[in-house]
């Protein structure tokens, strides 16, 4: 390995999107109303990793996913976009865990970081379904890496020991920060333009490795899935809506809406 | 209560509200740095041993809260919208883009929570908190990030905060070329065009059009949200509008919790009809 060899680990989550109409079954949404996809934020993290790979001479991009076999389809998408190989962690202990909190996820990912020794870990700011927004930074603390959360610009020269990032704060303000490597960055949407997988990429992805790992194989005890936090209720919130809904055909709806807007002083 | 960095005495006075018992000021740094914050909060925690560590669910909060809780081996629950203290602590938080609420129970003596801004009323009055200075020895060798500057983004020719009427477009518009449709509506109504975040992320409209937490806070007379679900970060930027109108096929989308009026129908049917109502001509898509 040359001096400029660099490894980027991208945390890729498969998340469930809920259909407009859905039903709840116990403490979960009924499976038939869920559609699984690559987490929106992670799509940007994958792109950021692949861009580093394309810019450097010797950069390997590895993805890691905690999830069941079903997630392979989503992982193949990341492979088709240029990730070199993937690791997927799952076993009956994880399967039996009702509430996978950010602490547990960080512990599992930490074991993968210990194995892989990446220079940079890229994760999404949050996953679309649970929206914990905590796993990346907890992981950094767990493995003793530096970190930056909500990164919407990344400049890094392979081989350098710092990355220059922008952190997106509230109200249209960005913070410029230099972060020492190794580091975990949580990537914000909009940082880049995630590519579509090319046909060639999709073909190549078929022969790339998705290595399944159990907790045991990562040297973790099943007790990492123990959590002090448990899910006790999941329900559709009572609507707070007191909106007046206009009904009828689209023309009738538009007519009522136009009348309202005119009453409110809008004139064409 | 802890105040870290910046004008700590000024903030301490401001935070001395009814019900606050003690305020610890830590005069470390002018700007937020998560390494300094993490060390400071951990030191305060060791000293004060609180049962509940409350941190803000803000961008900076999420830059240190998970590190603090992980470092202190505390369970962490983020983005709490309600908290009940009983035998165990129950925390309400949303999932799946506000489509469901969940309650999680924390079975531990000590816990870290990040709470959603604006979900609790601000404390009022003036308290008689004891304000004291807390000294921390910052280990500089573990400060491995440096803030080098700040920049305001989203400037330019259009200021959506000035508009009386905003036509605001979200991901429901599906394709870049369909932006022409909402543009035509805005033109016909003499309104200004704004958007939710994904439209800006996709590069379909410039950053200065984005409404929300990381965009602009707007307070127009009329806000017409078209194909916008009403995510919390979006709502943060437009909940102050006088009259809110939603056009969204999903009648249970969170935007309807705020809207005064709505049309739960397809924007591709409703918007052209609305343009015609005002004598405009919908573009061919
Ligand atoms: C740190 C952070 C900061 C953020 N800052 C911001 C911010 O400043 N501003 C912001 O907006 N977001 C922000 N977000 C993102 C936010 O969480 C949401 O992802 C975003 O607001 C969703 O945008 P949307 O409503 O357009 O899209 P979606 O949530 O995808 O909603 C699209 C809506 O369109 C409706 N729809 C679809 N088709 C049609 C049709 N044909 N006719 C009518 N309706 C239709 C759907 O029912 C749906 O409700 C931030 C997120 C994070 C984590």
CSV table of N, CA, C and O and ligand atoms in Angstrom, one decimal, chain A residues 20 40-41 125-126 150 168 188, chain B residues 59 169-172 174 195-198 210-215 227-231 233-234 247-250 253 265-268, ligand 1:
chain,number,residue,atom,x,y,z
A,20,UNK,N,-49.1,6.8,2.4
A,20,UNK,CA,-50.0,7.8,2.9
A,20,UNK,C,-51.1,7.1,3.9
A,20,UNK,O,-51.4,7.6,4.9
A,40,UNK,N,-32.1,8.7,2.5
A,40,UNK,CA,-31.9,9.9,1.7
A,40,UNK,C,-30.5,10.5,2.0
A,40,UNK,O,-29.7,10.8,1.1
A,41,UNK,N,-30.2,10.7,3.3
A,41,UNK,CA,-28.9,11.3,3.7
A,41,UNK,C,-27.7,10.5,3.3
A,41,UNK,O,-26.7,11.0,3.0
A,125,UNK,N,-26.7,12.5,8.3
A,125,UNK,CA,-27.1,13.3,9.5
A,125,UNK,C,-28.1,12.5,10.3
A,125,UNK,O,-28.0,12.5,11.5
A,126,UNK,N,-29.1,11.9,9.6
A,126,UNK,CA,-30.1,11.1,10.4
A,126,UNK,C,-30.6,10.1,9.4
A,126,UNK,O,-30.4,10.2,8.2
A,150,UNK,N,-23.5,17.5,10.6
A,150,UNK,CA,-24.3,18.3,9.6
A,150,UNK,C,-23.3,19.0,8.7
A,150,UNK,O,-23.3,20.3,8.6
A,168,UNK,N,-23.6,23.1,8.5
A,168,UNK,CA,-24.7,23.9,8.2
A,168,UNK,C,-25.5,24.2,9.5
A,168,UNK,O,-26.1,23.3,10.1
A,188,UNK,N,-24.9,16.1,5.3
A,188,UNK,CA,-26.2,16.7,5.1
A,188,UNK,C,-26.6,16.6,3.6
A,188,UNK,O,-25.8,16.7,2.7
B,59,UNK,N,-28.7,21.9,15.7
B,59,UNK,CA,-27.5,21.4,14.9
B,59,UNK,C,-26.3,21.3,15.8
B,59,UNK,O,-25.6,20.2,15.8
B,169,UNK,N,-43.0,25.6,-3.0
B,169,UNK,CA,-43.1,24.3,-3.6
B,169,UNK,C,-42.2,23.3,-3.0
B,169,UNK,O,-41.1,23.6,-2.5
B,170,UNK,N,-42.7,22.0,-2.9
B,170,UNK,CA,-42.0,21.0,-2.3
B,170,UNK,C,-41.8,19.8,-3.2
B,170,UNK,O,-42.1,19.8,-4.4
B,171,UNK,N,-41.3,18.7,-2.7
B,171,UNK,CA,-40.9,17.5,-3.4
B,171,UNK,C,-42.1,16.9,-4.2
B,171,UNK,O,-41.9,16.2,-5.2
B,172,UNK,N,-43.3,17.2,-3.9
B,172,UNK,CA,-44.5,16.8,-4.6
B,172,UNK,C,-44.5,17.2,-6.1
B,172,UNK,O,-45.2,16.6,-6.9
B,174,UNK,N,-42.1,16.8,-8.1
B,174,UNK,CA,-41.5,15.6,-8.8
B,174,UNK,C,-40.3,15.9,-9.7
B,174,UNK,O,-39.3,15.2,-9.7
B,195,UNK,N,-39.5,27.6,-1.5
B,195,UNK,CA,-39.6,26.2,-1.6
B,195,UNK,C,-39.1,25.5,-0.3
B,195,UNK,O,-38.6,26.2,0.7
B,196,UNK,N,-39.4,24.2,-0.2
B,196,UNK,CA,-38.8,23.4,0.9
B,196,UNK,C,-37.4,23.0,0.4
B,196,UNK,O,-36.9,23.3,-0.7
B,197,UNK,N,-36.7,22.3,1.3
B,197,UNK,CA,-35.3,22.0,1.2
B,197,UNK,C,-34.9,21.1,0.0
B,197,UNK,O,-34.0,21.4,-0.8
B,198,UNK,N,-35.7,20.0,-0.3
B,198,UNK,CA,-35.2,19.1,-1.4
B,198,UNK,C,-35.1,19.8,-2.7
B,198,UNK,O,-34.3,19.5,-3.5
B,210,UNK,N,-35.1,29.0,0.0
B,210,UNK,CA,-35.5,27.9,1.0
B,210,UNK,C,-36.1,28.4,2.3
B,210,UNK,O,-35.5,29.3,2.9
B,211,UNK,N,-37.2,27.9,2.6
B,211,UNK,CA,-37.9,28.2,3.9
B,211,UNK,C,-37.6,27.1,4.9
B,211,UNK,O,-37.6,25.9,4.6
B,212,UNK,N,-37.2,27.5,6.1
B,212,UNK,CA,-37.1,26.5,7.2
B,212,UNK,C,-35.9,26.7,8.1
B,212,UNK,O,-35.2,27.8,8.0
B,213,UNK,N,-35.7,25.8,8.9
B,213,UNK,CA,-34.6,25.8,9.9
B,213,UNK,C,-33.3,26.3,9.3
B,213,UNK,O,-32.6,27.1,9.9
B,214,UNK,N,-32.9,25.7,8.2
B,214,UNK,CA,-31.6,26.0,7.7
B,214,UNK,C,-31.7,27.0,6.5
B,214,UNK,O,-30.8,27.2,5.8
B,215,UNK,N,-32.9,27.5,6.3
B,215,UNK,CA,-33.2,28.5,5.3
B,215,UNK,C,-33.7,29.8,5.9
B,215,UNK,O,-33.1,30.2,6.9
B,227,UNK,N,-47.4,20.6,-2.4
B,227,UNK,CA,-46.5,19.4,-2.4
B,227,UNK,C,-45.4,19.4,-1.3
B,227,UNK,O,-44.4,18.9,-1.5
B,228,UNK,N,-45.8,20.0,-0.2
B,228,UNK,CA,-44.9,20.1,1.0
B,228,UNK,C,-45.5,19.3,2.1
B,228,UNK,O,-46.7,19.6,2.5
B,229,UNK,N,-44.7,18.4,2.8
B,229,UNK,CA,-45.3,17.6,3.8
B,229,UNK,C,-45.5,18.3,5.1
B,229,UNK,O,-46.3,18.0,5.9
B,230,UNK,N,-44.6,19.3,5.4
B,230,UNK,CA,-44.7,20.0,6.7
B,230,UNK,C,-43.8,19.4,7.7
B,230,UNK,O,-44.1,19.2,8.9
B,231,UNK,N,-42.6,19.0,7.3
B,231,UNK,CA,-41.6,18.4,8.3
B,231,UNK,C,-41.2,19.5,9.3
B,231,UNK,O,-41.3,20.7,8.9
B,233,UNK,N,-38.5,20.8,10.4
B,233,UNK,CA,-37.5,21.8,10.0
B,233,UNK,C,-38.1,22.7,9.0
B,233,UNK,O,-37.6,23.8,8.8
B,234,UNK,N,-39.1,22.3,8.2
B,234,UNK,CA,-39.7,23.3,7.3
B,234,UNK,C,-40.7,24.2,8.1
B,234,UNK,O,-40.6,25.4,7.9
B,247,UNK,N,-51.8,22.5,-0.4
B,247,UNK,CA,-52.3,21.7,-1.5
B,247,UNK,C,-51.4,20.4,-1.5
B,247,UNK,O,-50.2,20.4,-1.8
B,248,UNK,N,-52.0,19.3,-1.0
B,248,UNK,CA,-51.3,18.1,-0.7
B,248,UNK,C,-52.2,16.9,-0.7
B,248,UNK,O,-53.2,16.9,0.0
B,249,UNK,N,-51.9,15.9,-1.6
B,249,UNK,CA,-52.8,14.8,-1.7
B,249,UNK,C,-53.0,14.0,-0.4
B,249,UNK,O,-54.0,13.3,-0.3
B,250,UNK,N,-52.0,14.1,0.4
B,250,UNK,CA,-52.1,13.3,1.7
B,250,UNK,C,-52.8,14.1,2.8
B,250,UNK,O,-52.1,14.9,3.4
B,253,UNK,N,-51.0,14.6,6.0
B,253,UNK,CA,-49.7,15.2,6.1
B,253,UNK,C,-49.6,16.2,7.2
B,253,UNK,O,-50.6,16.9,7.4
B,265,UNK,N,-55.8,17.3,-2.9
B,265,UNK,CA,-55.9,16.8,-4.2
B,265,UNK,C,-54.6,17.0,-5.0
B,265,UNK,O,-53.7,17.7,-4.5
B,266,UNK,N,-54.6,16.4,-6.2
B,266,UNK,CA,-53.4,16.4,-6.9
B,266,UNK,C,-53.0,17.8,-7.4
B,266,UNK,O,-53.8,18.5,-8.1
B,267,UNK,N,-51.8,18.3,-7.1
B,267,UNK,CA,-51.4,19.6,-7.4
B,267,UNK,C,-51.4,19.8,-8.9
B,267,UNK,O,-51.6,20.9,-9.4
B,268,UNK,N,-51.1,18.7,-9.7
B,268,UNK,CA,-51.1,18.9,-11.1
B,268,UNK,C,-52.4,19.1,-11.8
B,268,UNK,O,-52.6,19.5,-12.9
C,1,LIG,C1,-30.6,19.5,10.0
C,1,LIG,C2,-31.8,19.5,9.1
C,1,LIG,C3,-32.2,20.8,8.6
C,1,LIG,C4,-33.2,20.9,7.7
C,1,LIG,N1,-33.6,22.1,7.2
C,1,LIG,C5,-34.7,22.2,6.4
C,1,LIG,C6,-35.2,23.5,5.9
C,1,LIG,O1,-34.6,24.5,6.2
C,1,LIG,N2,-36.3,23.5,5.2
C,1,LIG,C7,-36.9,22.4,4.8
C,1,LIG,O2,-37.9,22.5,4.0
C,1,LIG,N3,-36.5,21.2,5.2
C,1,LIG,C8,-35.4,21.0,5.9
C,1,LIG,N4,-35.0,19.8,6.3
C,1,LIG,C9,-35.5,18.6,5.7
C,1,LIG,C10,-36.9,18.1,6.2
C,1,LIG,O3,-36.6,17.2,7.3
C,1,LIG,C11,-37.7,17.4,5.1
C,1,LIG,O4,-36.9,16.4,4.6
C,1,LIG,C12,-38.2,18.4,4.0
C,1,LIG,O5,-38.7,19.5,4.5
C,1,LIG,C13,-39.2,17.6,3.2
C,1,LIG,O6,-39.5,18.5,2.1
C,1,LIG,P1,-40.9,18.3,1.3
C,1,LIG,O7,-42.1,18.5,2.2
C,1,LIG,O8,-40.9,19.1,0.1
C,1,LIG,O9,-40.9,16.8,0.8
C,1,LIG,P2,-41.7,15.5,1.4
C,1,LIG,O10,-41.6,15.4,2.8
C,1,LIG,O11,-41.2,14.4,0.5
C,1,LIG,O12,-43.2,15.8,1.0
C,1,LIG,C14,-43.7,15.9,-0.2
C,1,LIG,C15,-45.2,16.0,-0.1
C,1,LIG,O13,-45.8,16.2,-1.4
C,1,LIG,C16,-47.0,15.5,-1.4
C,1,LIG,N5,-47.3,15.2,-2.8
C,1,LIG,C17,-46.7,14.3,-3.6
C,1,LIG,N6,-47.3,14.3,-4.8
C,1,LIG,C18,-48.2,15.2,-4.8
C,1,LIG,C19,-49.2,15.7,-5.8
C,1,LIG,N7,-49.2,15.2,-7.1
C,1,LIG,N8,-50.0,16.7,-5.4
C,1,LIG,C20,-50.0,17.2,-4.2
C,1,LIG,N9,-49.2,16.8,-3.2
C,1,LIG,C21,-48.3,15.8,-3.5
C,1,LIG,C22,-46.8,14.3,-0.5
C,1,LIG,O14,-48.1,13.9,0.0
C,1,LIG,C23,-45.9,14.8,0.5
C,1,LIG,O15,-46.6,15.2,1.7
C,1,LIG,C24,-33.9,19.7,7.2
C,1,LIG,C25,-33.5,18.5,7.8
C,1,LIG,C26,-32.5,18.4,8.7
C,1,LIG,C27,-32.1,17.0,9.2
